[in-house]
Amino acid sequence: MPTKAHEKPTVESDELYKKGLALLESGALIQAGSLLRTVINTNPQNSSAHNALGKVLQKRDQLSSSTAAYCSAAVLSSQLNSTIIDLATSYERQKNYSQAQALYKKALQESIDKHKSLMGLARINAIKENWEDALKQMKEADSLLPNNASINYNMAIMHIQRGELLNAYRKLKKAHRLNDKNPQIIAQLALMKLKQGNIKDAKQDAKKCLALSPDNTIAQQIMKKLT
């Protein structure tokens, strides 16, 4: 009997954690955060719950809090895992590029999510205008996962930054074929079509984007310009 009484909170905590993950996947971020905090209060050593909470906070643009959650997950985890990528991404979004770069390099050395590590390093090199390294890393990521929407999207953004609009459009179209529900991809397609003078399709894409992500600023600006 004492053993069962001891196990009950763990079972309940596991169920709450699974519900929290499901809510995170569905975009119900406030509810997901609430459940995951309950899990952490019940079991502060649950590194997976800390990591999931970091994802929730990052999606809500609470970047310093997400970094703290990822750090907790990394400390509690018994081995290096994908948390290091999440932590690097959080630092990258806060423009702490030196810290992000160091973590991406560490992840790459340990062969943890190599394509994500390479994309992260490529983005940072692009920001620094180290184009040779950036393109090399992005192409290497593409060779690992040639049909990955995120890689094709990131390559498109890099081409845009370099003024290579034809290559950018080709990569955006491929990214959209691979994931036609990603609002960032659709917004960039809308923007490119607007620049090409294709007003009708640009407006249509902007509307699609806002239906998926009402807060997307690129789509909002396009609609404001066209109405």
Coordinates of N, CA and C in Angstrom, one line a residue:
M1 N 0.8 -1.2 0.0 CA 0.0 0.0 0.0 C 0.8 1.3 0.0
P2 N 1.9 1.4 0.8 CA 2.7 2.6 0.8 C 3.3 2.8 -0.6
T3 N 3.7 1.7 -1.3 CA 4.3 1.9 -2.6 C 3.3 2.5 -3.6
K4 N 2.1 2.0 -3.5 CA 1.0 2.5 -4.4 C 0.8 4.0 -4.1
A5 N 0.7 4.3 -2.9 CA 0.4 5.7 -2.5 C 1.6 6.6 -3.0
H6 N 2.8 6.1 -3.0 CA 4.0 6.8 -3.4 C 3.9 7.0 -4.9
E7 N 3.4 6.0 -5.6 CA 3.5 6.0 -7.1 C 2.4 6.9 -7.7
K8 N 1.3 7.1 -7.0 CA 0.1 7.8 -7.5 C 0.5 9.2 -8.1
P9 N 1.2 10.0 -7.3 CA 1.5 11.3 -7.8 C 2.3 11.2 -9.1
T10 N 3.2 10.2 -9.2 CA 4.0 10.1 -10.5 C 3.1 9.7 -11.7
V11 N 2.2 8.8 -11.5 CA 1.2 8.5 -12.5 C 0.4 9.7 -12.9
E12 N -0.1 10.4 -12.0 CA -0.9 11.6 -12.3 C 0.0 12.7 -13.0
S13 N 1.2 12.8 -12.5 CA 2.1 13.8 -13.1 C 2.4 13.4 -14.6
D14 N 2.6 12.1 -14.8 CA 2.8 11.7 -16.2 C 1.7 12.0 -17.1
E15 N 0.5 11.8 -16.6 CA -0.7 12.1 -17.4 C -0.9 13.6 -17.7
L16 N -0.6 14.4 -16.6 CA -0.6 15.9 -16.8 C 0.4 16.3 -17.8
Y17 N 1.6 15.7 -17.8 CA 2.7 16.0 -18.7 C 2.2 15.7 -20.2
K18 N 1.6 14.6 -20.4 CA 1.1 14.2 -21.7 C 0.1 15.2 -22.2
K19 N -0.8 15.6 -21.3 CA -1.9 16.5 -21.6 C -1.2 17.9 -22.0
G20 N -0.2 18.3 -21.2 CA 0.5 19.5 -21.5 C 1.1 19.5 -22.8
L21 N 1.8 18.4 -23.2 CA 2.4 18.3 -24.5 C 1.3 18.4 -25.7
A22 N 0.2 17.7 -25.4 CA -0.9 17.8 -26.4 C -1.4 19.2 -26.6
L23 N -1.5 19.9 -25.5 CA -2.0 21.3 -25.6 C -0.9 22.2 -26.3
L24 N 0.3 21.9 -26.0 CA 1.4 22.6 -26.7 C 1.3 22.4 -28.2
E25 N 1.1 21.2 -28.6 CA 1.1 20.8 -30.0 C -0.2 21.5 -30.7
S26 N -1.2 21.6 -29.9 CA -2.5 22.2 -30.5 C -2.4 23.8 -30.5
G27 N -1.4 24.3 -29.8 CA -1.3 25.8 -29.7 C -2.0 26.4 -28.6
A28 N -2.5 25.6 -27.7 CA -3.2 26.1 -26.4 C -2.1 26.4 -25.4
L29 N -1.4 27.5 -25.6 CA -0.1 27.7 -24.9 C -0.3 28.0 -23.4
I30 N -1.3 28.8 -23.1 CA -1.6 29.2 -21.7 C -1.9 28.0 -20.9
Q31 N -2.8 27.2 -21.4 CA -3.3 26.0 -20.7 C -2.1 25.0 -20.6
A32 N -1.3 24.9 -21.6 CA -0.1 24.0 -21.6 C 0.8 24.4 -20.6
G33 N 1.1 25.7 -20.5 CA 2.1 26.2 -19.5 C 1.6 25.9 -18.1
S34 N 0.3 26.1 -17.9 CA -0.3 25.9 -16.5 C -0.1 24.4 -16.1
L35 N -0.4 23.5 -17.0 CA -0.3 22.1 -16.7 C 1.2 21.7 -16.4
L36 N 2.1 22.2 -17.3 CA 3.5 21.8 -17.2 C 4.1 22.4 -15.9
R37 N 3.6 23.6 -15.5 CA 4.1 24.1 -14.2 C 3.6 23.2 -13.0
T38 N 2.4 22.7 -13.1 CA 1.9 21.8 -12.1 C 2.8 20.5 -12.0
V39 N 3.2 20.0 -13.2 CA 4.0 18.8 -13.2 C 5.4 19.1 -12.6
I40 N 5.9 20.3 -12.9 CA 7.2 20.7 -12.3 C 7.1 20.9 -10.8
N41 N 6.0 21.5 -10.3 CA 5.8 21.6 -8.9 C 5.7 20.3 -8.2
T42 N 5.1 19.3 -8.9 CA 5.0 18.0 -8.3 C 6.3 17.2 -8.3
N43 N 7.0 17.4 -9.5 CA 8.3 16.7 -9.6 C 9.3 17.7 -10.2
P44 N 10.0 18.5 -9.4 CA 11.0 19.5 -9.9 C 12.1 18.9 -10.7
Q45 N 12.4 17.6 -10.6 CA 13.5 16.9 -11.3 C 13.1 16.5 -12.7
N46 N 11.9 16.7 -13.2 CA 11.4 16.3 -14.5 C 12.0 17.2 -15.6
S47 N 13.1 16.8 -16.2 CA 13.8 17.6 -17.2 C 12.9 17.8 -18.4
S48 N 12.1 16.8 -18.8 CA 11.3 16.9 -20.0 C 10.2 17.9 -19.8
A49 N 9.6 18.0 -18.6 CA 8.6 19.1 -18.3 C 9.2 20.5 -18.4
H50 N 10.5 20.6 -17.9 CA 11.2 21.9 -18.0 C 11.4 22.3 -19.4
N51 N 11.8 21.3 -20.2 CA 12.0 21.5 -21.7 C 10.8 21.9 -22.4
A52 N 9.7 21.2 -22.1 CA 8.4 21.5 -22.7 C 7.9 22.9 -22.3
L53 N 8.1 23.3 -21.1 CA 7.7 24.6 -20.6 C 8.5 25.7 -21.4
G54 N 9.8 25.4 -21.6 CA 10.7 26.3 -22.4 C 10.1 26.5 -23.8
K55 N 9.6 25.5 -24.4 CA 9.0 25.6 -25.7 C 7.7 26.5 -25.7
V56 N 6.9 26.3 -24.6 CA 5.7 27.1 -24.5 C 6.1 28.6 -24.3
L57 N 7.0 28.8 -23.5 CA 7.5 30.2 -23.2 C 8.1 30.9 -24.4
Q58 N 8.9 30.0 -25.2 CA 9.5 30.6 -26.4 C 8.4 30.9 -27.4
K59 N 7.4 30.1 -27.6 CA 6.3 30.4 -28.5 C 5.6 31.6 -28.1
R60 N 5.6 31.9 -26.8 CA 4.9 33.1 -26.3 C 5.8 34.3 -26.2
D61 N 7.0 34.2 -26.8 CA 8.0 35.3 -26.9 C 8.5 35.7 -25.5
Q62 N 8.4 34.8 -24.5 CA 8.9 35.1 -23.2 C 10.3 34.5 -23.1
L63 N 11.3 35.1 -23.8 CA 12.5 34.4 -24.1 C 13.4 34.2 -23.0
S64 N 13.5 35.2 -22.0 CA 14.4 35.0 -20.9 C 13.9 33.9 -20.0
S65 N 12.6 33.8 -19.9 CA 12.0 32.7 -19.1 C 12.2 31.4 -19.8
S66 N 12.0 31.4 -21.1 CA 12.2 30.1 -21.8 C 13.7 29.6 -21.7
T67 N 14.6 30.6 -21.7 CA 16.0 30.2 -21.6 C 16.3 29.6 -20.2
A68 N 15.6 30.2 -19.2 CA 15.8 29.6 -17.8 C 15.2 28.2 -17.7
A69 N 14.1 28.0 -18.4 CA 13.5 26.6 -18.4 C 14.4 25.6 -19.1
Y70 N 14.9 26.0 -20.3 CA 15.8 25.1 -21.0 C 17.1 24.8 -20.2
C71 N 17.6 25.9 -19.5 CA 18.8 25.7 -18.7 C 18.5 24.6 -17.6
S72 N 17.3 24.7 -17.0 CA 16.9 23.8 -15.9 C 16.9 22.4 -16.5
A73 N 16.3 22.3 -17.7 CA 16.2 21.0 -18.4 C 17.6 20.4 -18.7
A74 N 18.5 21.2 -19.1 CA 19.8 20.8 -19.5 C 20.6 20.3 -18.2
V75 N 20.4 21.0 -17.1 CA 21.1 20.7 -15.9 C 20.6 19.4 -15.3
L76 N 19.3 19.2 -15.4 CA 18.6 18.0 -14.9 C 18.8 16.7 -15.7
S77 N 19.0 17.0 -17.0 CA 19.2 15.8 -17.9 C 20.5 15.1 -17.7
S78 N 20.5 13.8 -17.8 CA 21.7 13.0 -17.5 C 22.6 13.0 -18.6
Q79 N 22.2 13.4 -19.8 CA 23.1 13.4 -21.0 C 22.7 14.5 -21.9
L80 N 23.6 14.9 -22.8 CA 23.3 15.9 -23.8 C 22.2 15.4 -24.8
N81 N 21.2 16.3 -25.0 CA 20.1 15.9 -25.9 C 19.7 17.1 -26.7
S82 N 18.5 17.0 -27.3 CA 18.0 18.1 -28.1 C 17.7 19.4 -27.3
T83 N 17.7 19.3 -26.0 CA 17.5 20.5 -25.2 C 18.6 21.6 -25.5
I84 N 19.8 21.1 -25.9 CA 20.9 22.0 -26.2 C 20.5 22.9 -27.4
I85 N 19.8 22.3 -28.4 CA 19.3 23.0 -29.6 C 18.3 24.0 -29.2
D86 N 17.3 23.6 -28.3 CA 16.3 24.6 -27.9 C 16.9 25.8 -27.2
L87 N 17.9 25.5 -26.3 CA 18.6 26.5 -25.6 C 19.3 27.5 -26.5
A88 N 20.0 26.9 -27.5 CA 20.7 27.7 -28.5 C 19.8 28.6 -29.3
T89 N 18.6 28.0 -29.7 CA 17.6 28.8 -30.4 C 17.1 30.0 -29.6
S90 N 16.9 29.7 -28.3 CA 16.4 30.8 -27.4 C 17.4 31.9 -27.3
Y91 N 18.7 31.5 -27.2 CA 19.8 32.6 -27.1 C 19.8 33.3 -28.5
E92 N 19.7 32.6 -29.6 CA 19.7 33.2 -30.9 C 18.6 34.2 -31.0
R93 N 17.4 33.9 -30.6 CA 16.3 34.8 -30.7 C 16.5 36.1 -29.8
Q94 N 17.3 35.9 -28.8 CA 17.6 37.1 -27.9 C 18.8 37.8 -28.4
K95 N 19.3 37.4 -29.6 CA 20.5 38.0 -30.2 C 21.7 37.9 -29.4
N96 N 21.8 36.8 -28.6 CA 23.0 36.5 -27.9 C 23.7 35.4 -28.8
Y97 N 24.3 35.9 -29.9 CA 24.8 35.1 -30.9 C 26.0 34.3 -30.5
S98 N 26.9 34.8 -29.7 CA 28.1 34.1 -29.3 C 27.7 32.9 -28.5
Q99 N 26.7 33.0 -27.5 CA 26.3 31.9 -26.7 C 25.6 30.8 -27.6
A100 N 24.7 31.3 -28.5 CA 24.0 30.4 -29.4 C 24.9 29.7 -30.3
Q101 N 25.9 30.4 -30.8 CA 26.9 29.7 -31.7 C 27.7 28.6 -31.0
A102 N 28.1 28.9 -29.8 CA 28.8 27.9 -29.0 C 28.0 26.7 -28.8
L103 N 26.7 26.8 -28.5 CA 25.9 25.7 -28.2 C 25.6 24.9 -29.5
Y104 N 25.3 25.6 -30.6 CA 25.1 24.9 -31.9 C 26.4 24.1 -32.3
K105 N 27.6 24.7 -32.0 CA 28.8 23.9 -32.3 C 28.9 22.7 -31.5
K106 N 28.6 22.8 -30.2 CA 28.7 21.7 -29.3 C 27.7 20.6 -29.7
A107 N 26.5 21.0 -30.1 CA 25.5 20.0 -30.5 C 26.0 19.3 -31.8
L108 N 26.6 20.1 -32.7 CA 27.1 19.5 -34.0 C 28.2 18.5 -33.7
Q109 N 29.1 18.9 -32.8 CA 30.2 18.0 -32.4 C 29.7 16.6 -31.8
E110 N 28.6 16.7 -31.1 CA 28.0 15.6 -30.5 C 27.0 14.9 -31.4
S111 N 26.8 15.4 -32.6 CA 25.9 14.8 -33.6 C 24.5 14.8 -33.1
I112 N 24.1 15.9 -32.4 CA 22.7 16.0 -31.9 C 21.9 16.9 -32.9
D113 N 20.9 16.3 -33.5 CA 20.1 17.1 -34.5 C 21.0 17.9 -35.4
K114 N 21.8 17.2 -36.2 CA 22.8 17.8 -37.0 C 22.3 18.9 -37.9
H115 N 21.1 18.6 -38.5 CA 20.6 19.5 -39.5 C 20.1 20.8 -38.8
K116 N 19.6 20.7 -37.6 CA 19.2 21.9 -36.8 C 20.4 22.7 -36.4
S117 N 21.5 22.0 -36.0 CA 22.7 22.7 -35.6 C 23.3 23.4 -36.7
L118 N 23.3 22.8 -37.9 CA 23.9 23.4 -39.1 C 23.0 24.7 -39.5
M119 N 21.7 24.5 -39.4 CA 20.8 25.7 -39.8 C 21.1 26.8 -38.8
G120 N 21.2 26.5 -37.5 CA 21.5 27.6 -36.6 C 22.8 28.3 -36.8
L121 N 23.8 27.5 -37.1 CA 25.1 28.1 -37.4 C 25.1 28.9 -38.7
A122 N 24.3 28.4 -39.7 CA 24.2 29.1 -40.9 C 23.5 30.5 -40.7
R123 N 22.4 30.5 -39.9 CA 21.7 31.7 -39.7 C 22.6 32.8 -39.0
I124 N 23.3 32.3 -38.1 CA 24.2 33.3 -37.4 C 25.3 33.8 -38.3
N125 N 25.9 32.9 -39.1 CA 26.9 33.4 -40.1 C 26.3 34.3 -41.1
A126 N 25.0 34.1 -41.5 CA 24.3 35.0 -42.4 C 24.2 36.4 -41.8
I127 N 23.8 36.4 -40.5 CA 23.7 37.7 -39.8 C 25.0 38.4 -39.8
K128 N 26.1 37.7 -39.6 CA 27.4 38.3 -39.6 C 28.0 38.5 -41.0
E129 N 27.1 38.1 -42.0 CA 27.5 38.2 -43.5 C 28.7 37.4 -43.8
N130 N 28.9 36.3 -43.1 CA 29.9 35.3 -43.5 C 29.2 34.3 -44.4
W131 N 29.0 34.8 -45.7 CA 28.1 34.1 -46.6 C 28.7 32.7 -47.0
E132 N 30.0 32.6 -47.2 CA 30.6 31.4 -47.6 C 30.3 30.3 -46.6
D133 N 30.5 30.5 -45.3 CA 30.2 29.5 -44.3 C 28.8 29.3 -44.2
A134 N 28.0 30.3 -44.2 CA 26.5 30.2 -44.1 C 25.9 29.3 -45.2
L135 N 26.3 29.5 -46.4 CA 25.8 28.7 -47.5 C 26.3 27.3 -47.5
K136 N 27.5 27.1 -47.1 CA 28.1 25.8 -46.9 C 27.3 25.0 -45.9
Q137 N 27.1 25.6 -44.7 CA 26.3 24.9 -43.7 C 24.9 24.6 -44.0
M138 N 24.2 25.6 -44.7 CA 22.9 25.3 -45.1 C 22.8 24.2 -46.2
K139 N 23.7 24.2 -47.1 CA 23.7 23.1 -48.1 C 24.0 21.8 -47.5
E140 N 24.8 21.8 -46.5 CA 25.1 20.5 -45.8 C 23.8 20.0 -45.0
A141 N 23.1 21.0 -44.4 CA 21.8 20.6 -43.8 C 20.9 20.1 -44.8
D142 N 20.8 20.7 -46.0 CA 19.9 20.3 -47.1 C 20.3 18.9 -47.6
S143 N 21.6 18.6 -47.6 CA 22.0 17.2 -48.0 C 21.6 16.1 -47.0
L144 N 21.5 16.5 -45.8 CA 21.0 15.6 -44.7 C 19.5 15.3 -44.8
L145 N 18.8 16.4 -45.1 CA 17.3 16.3 -45.2 C 16.8 17.1 -46.4
P146 N 16.9 16.6 -47.6 CA 16.6 17.4 -48.8 C 15.2 17.8 -48.9
N147 N 14.3 17.1 -48.2 CA 12.8 17.4 -48.3 C 12.3 17.9 -47.0
N148 N 13.1 18.8 -46.4 CA 12.7 19.4 -45.1 C 12.2 20.9 -45.4
A149 N 11.0 21.2 -45.0 CA 10.4 22.5 -45.2 C 11.2 23.6 -44.5
S150 N 11.6 23.4 -43.3 CA 12.3 24.4 -42.5 C 13.7 24.7 -43.2
I151 N 14.4 23.7 -43.7 CA 15.7 24.0 -44.3 C 15.5 24.8 -45.6
N152 N 14.5 24.4 -46.4 CA 14.2 25.1 -47.6 C 13.8 26.6 -47.3
Y153 N 13.0 26.8 -46.3 CA 12.6 28.1 -45.9 C 13.8 28.9 -45.5
N154 N 14.7 28.4 -44.7 CA 15.9 29.1 -44.2 C 16.8 29.4 -45.4
M155 N 16.9 28.5 -46.3 CA 17.7 28.8 -47.5 C 17.1 29.9 -48.3
A156 N 15.8 30.0 -48.4 CA 15.1 31.0 -49.1 C 15.3 32.4 -48.5
I157 N 15.3 32.4 -47.1 CA 15.5 33.7 -46.4 C 17.0 34.2 -46.7
M158 N 17.9 33.2 -46.7 CA 19.3 33.6 -47.0 C 19.4 34.1 -48.4
H159 N 18.7 33.5 -49.4 CA 18.8 34.1 -50.8 C 18.2 35.5 -50.8
I160 N 17.1 35.7 -50.1 CA 16.5 37.0 -50.0 C 17.5 38.0 -49.5
Q161 N 18.2 37.7 -48.4 CA 19.2 38.6 -47.8 C 20.3 38.9 -48.8
R162 N 20.6 38.0 -49.7 CA 21.6 38.2 -50.7 C 21.1 38.8 -52.0
G163 N 19.8 39.1 -52.0 CA 19.2 39.7 -53.2 C 19.0 38.7 -54.3
E164 N 19.1 37.4 -54.1 CA 18.9 36.3 -55.1 C 17.4 35.9 -55.1
L165 N 16.6 36.7 -55.6 CA 15.2 36.5 -55.5 C 14.6 35.3 -56.2
L166 N 15.2 35.0 -57.4 CA 14.7 33.8 -58.1 C 15.0 32.6 -57.4
N167 N 16.2 32.4 -56.8 CA 16.5 31.3 -56.0 C 15.6 31.2 -54.7
A168 N 15.4 32.4 -54.2 CA 14.6 32.5 -53.0 C 13.2 32.0 -53.3
Y169 N 12.6 32.4 -54.4 CA 11.2 32.1 -54.7 C 11.1 30.5 -55.0
R170 N 12.2 30.0 -55.6 CA 12.2 28.5 -55.9 C 12.2 27.7 -54.6
K171 N 13.0 28.2 -53.6 CA 13.1 27.5 -52.3 C 11.8 27.7 -51.5
L172 N 11.2 28.9 -51.6 CA 9.9 29.1 -50.9 C 8.8 28.2 -51.4
K173 N 8.8 28.1 -52.7 CA 7.8 27.2 -53.4 C 8.0 25.8 -52.9
K174 N 9.2 25.3 -52.8 CA 9.5 23.9 -52.4 C 9.1 23.8 -50.9
A175 N 9.4 24.8 -50.1 CA 9.1 24.7 -48.7 C 7.6 24.7 -48.5
H176 N 6.9 25.4 -49.4 CA 5.4 25.4 -49.3 C 4.8 24.1 -49.7
R177 N 5.4 23.5 -50.7 CA 4.9 22.1 -51.1 C 5.1 21.1 -50.0
L178 N 6.2 21.3 -49.3 CA 6.5 20.3 -48.2 C 5.6 20.6 -46.9
N179 N 5.2 21.9 -46.7 CA 4.4 22.3 -45.6 C 3.6 23.5 -46.0
D180 N 2.3 23.2 -46.4 CA 1.5 24.3 -46.9 C 0.7 25.0 -45.8
K181 N 1.0 24.6 -44.5 CA 0.2 25.2 -43.4 C 1.2 26.1 -42.5
N182 N 2.4 26.3 -43.0 CA 3.3 27.1 -42.2 C 3.1 28.6 -42.5
P183 N 2.6 29.4 -41.6 CA 2.3 30.8 -41.8 C 3.5 31.7 -42.3
Q184 N 4.7 31.3 -41.7 CA 5.9 32.1 -42.1 C 6.2 31.9 -43.6
I185 N 6.1 30.7 -44.1 CA 6.4 30.4 -45.5 C 5.4 31.1 -46.4
I186 N 4.1 31.0 -46.0 CA 3.0 31.7 -46.8 C 3.2 33.2 -46.8
A187 N 3.6 33.8 -45.6 CA 3.8 35.2 -45.6 C 4.9 35.7 -46.5
Q188 N 6.0 34.9 -46.5 CA 7.1 35.3 -47.4 C 6.7 35.1 -48.9
L189 N 6.0 34.1 -49.2 CA 5.5 33.9 -50.6 C 4.6 35.1 -51.0
A190 N 3.7 35.5 -50.0 CA 2.8 36.7 -50.3 C 3.7 37.9 -50.6
L191 N 4.7 38.1 -49.8 CA 5.6 39.3 -49.9 C 6.3 39.3 -51.3
M192 N 6.8 38.1 -51.7 CA 7.5 38.0 -53.0 C 6.5 38.3 -54.1
K193 N 5.3 37.7 -54.0 CA 4.3 37.9 -55.1 C 3.9 39.4 -55.2
L194 N 3.9 40.1 -54.0 CA 3.6 41.5 -54.0 C 4.7 42.3 -54.8
K195 N 5.9 41.9 -54.5 CA 7.0 42.6 -55.1 C 7.1 42.3 -56.6
Q196 N 6.5 41.1 -57.0 CA 6.4 40.8 -58.5 C 5.3 41.5 -59.2
G197 N 4.4 42.1 -58.4 CA 3.2 42.8 -58.9 C 2.0 41.9 -59.0
N198 N 2.1 40.7 -58.5 CA 1.0 39.7 -58.5 C 0.1 40.0 -57.3
I199 N -0.7 41.1 -57.4 CA -1.5 41.6 -56.3 C -2.5 40.5 -55.8
K200 N -3.2 39.9 -56.8 CA -4.3 39.0 -56.4 C -3.8 37.8 -55.6
D201 N -2.7 37.2 -56.0 CA -2.2 36.0 -55.3 C -1.5 36.5 -54.0
A202 N -0.9 37.6 -54.0 CA -0.3 38.1 -52.8 C -1.3 38.3 -51.7
K203 N -2.5 38.9 -52.1 CA -3.6 39.1 -51.1 C -4.2 37.8 -50.6
Q204 N -4.3 36.9 -51.6 CA -4.8 35.6 -51.2 C -3.9 34.9 -50.2
D205 N -2.6 34.9 -50.5 CA -1.7 34.3 -49.5 C -1.7 35.0 -48.2
A206 N -1.8 36.3 -48.2 CA -1.8 37.0 -46.9 C -3.0 36.6 -46.1
K207 N -4.1 36.5 -46.7 CA -5.3 36.0 -46.0 C -5.2 34.6 -45.5
K208 N -4.6 33.7 -46.3 CA -4.3 32.4 -45.8 C -3.4 32.4 -44.5
C209 N -2.4 33.2 -44.6 CA -1.5 33.3 -43.5 C -2.2 33.8 -42.2
L210 N -3.0 34.8 -42.4 CA -3.7 35.4 -41.2 C -4.7 34.4 -40.6
A211 N -5.3 33.6 -41.5 CA -6.2 32.6 -41.0 C -5.5 31.6 -40.1
L212 N -4.2 31.3 -40.4 CA -3.4 30.4 -39.6 C -2.7 31.1 -38.4
S213 N -2.3 32.4 -38.6 CA -1.6 33.1 -37.6 C -2.0 34.6 -37.7
P214 N -3.1 35.0 -36.9 CA -3.6 36.3 -37.0 C -2.6 37.4 -36.6
D215 N -1.5 37.1 -35.9 CA -0.6 38.1 -35.5 C 0.6 38.2 -36.4
N216 N 0.6 37.6 -37.5 CA 1.7 37.6 -38.5 C 1.8 39.1 -39.0
T217 N 2.9 39.7 -38.7 CA 3.1 41.2 -39.0 C 3.3 41.4 -40.5
I218 N 3.9 40.5 -41.2 CA 4.1 40.6 -42.7 C 2.8 40.6 -43.4
A219 N 2.0 39.6 -43.1 CA 0.7 39.4 -43.7 C -0.2 40.6 -43.3
Q220 N -0.1 41.1 -42.1 CA -0.9 42.3 -41.7 C -0.6 43.5 -42.5
Q221 N 0.7 43.7 -42.7 CA 1.2 44.9 -43.5 C 0.8 44.8 -45.0
I222 N 0.8 43.5 -45.5 CA 0.4 43.3 -46.9 C -1.1 43.7 -47.1
M223 N -1.9 43.2 -46.1 CA -3.3 43.4 -46.2 C -3.6 44.9 -46.0
K224 N -2.9 45.6 -45.2 CA -3.1 47.0 -44.9 C -2.7 47.8 -46.2
K225 N -1.7 47.4 -46.9 CA -1.3 48.0 -48.1 C -2.3 47.8 -49.3
L226 N -2.9 46.7 -49.3 CA -3.8 46.3 -50.4 C -5.2 46.6 -50.2
T227 N -5.6 47.1 -49.0 CA -7.0 47.4 -48.8 C -7.2 48.9 -48.5

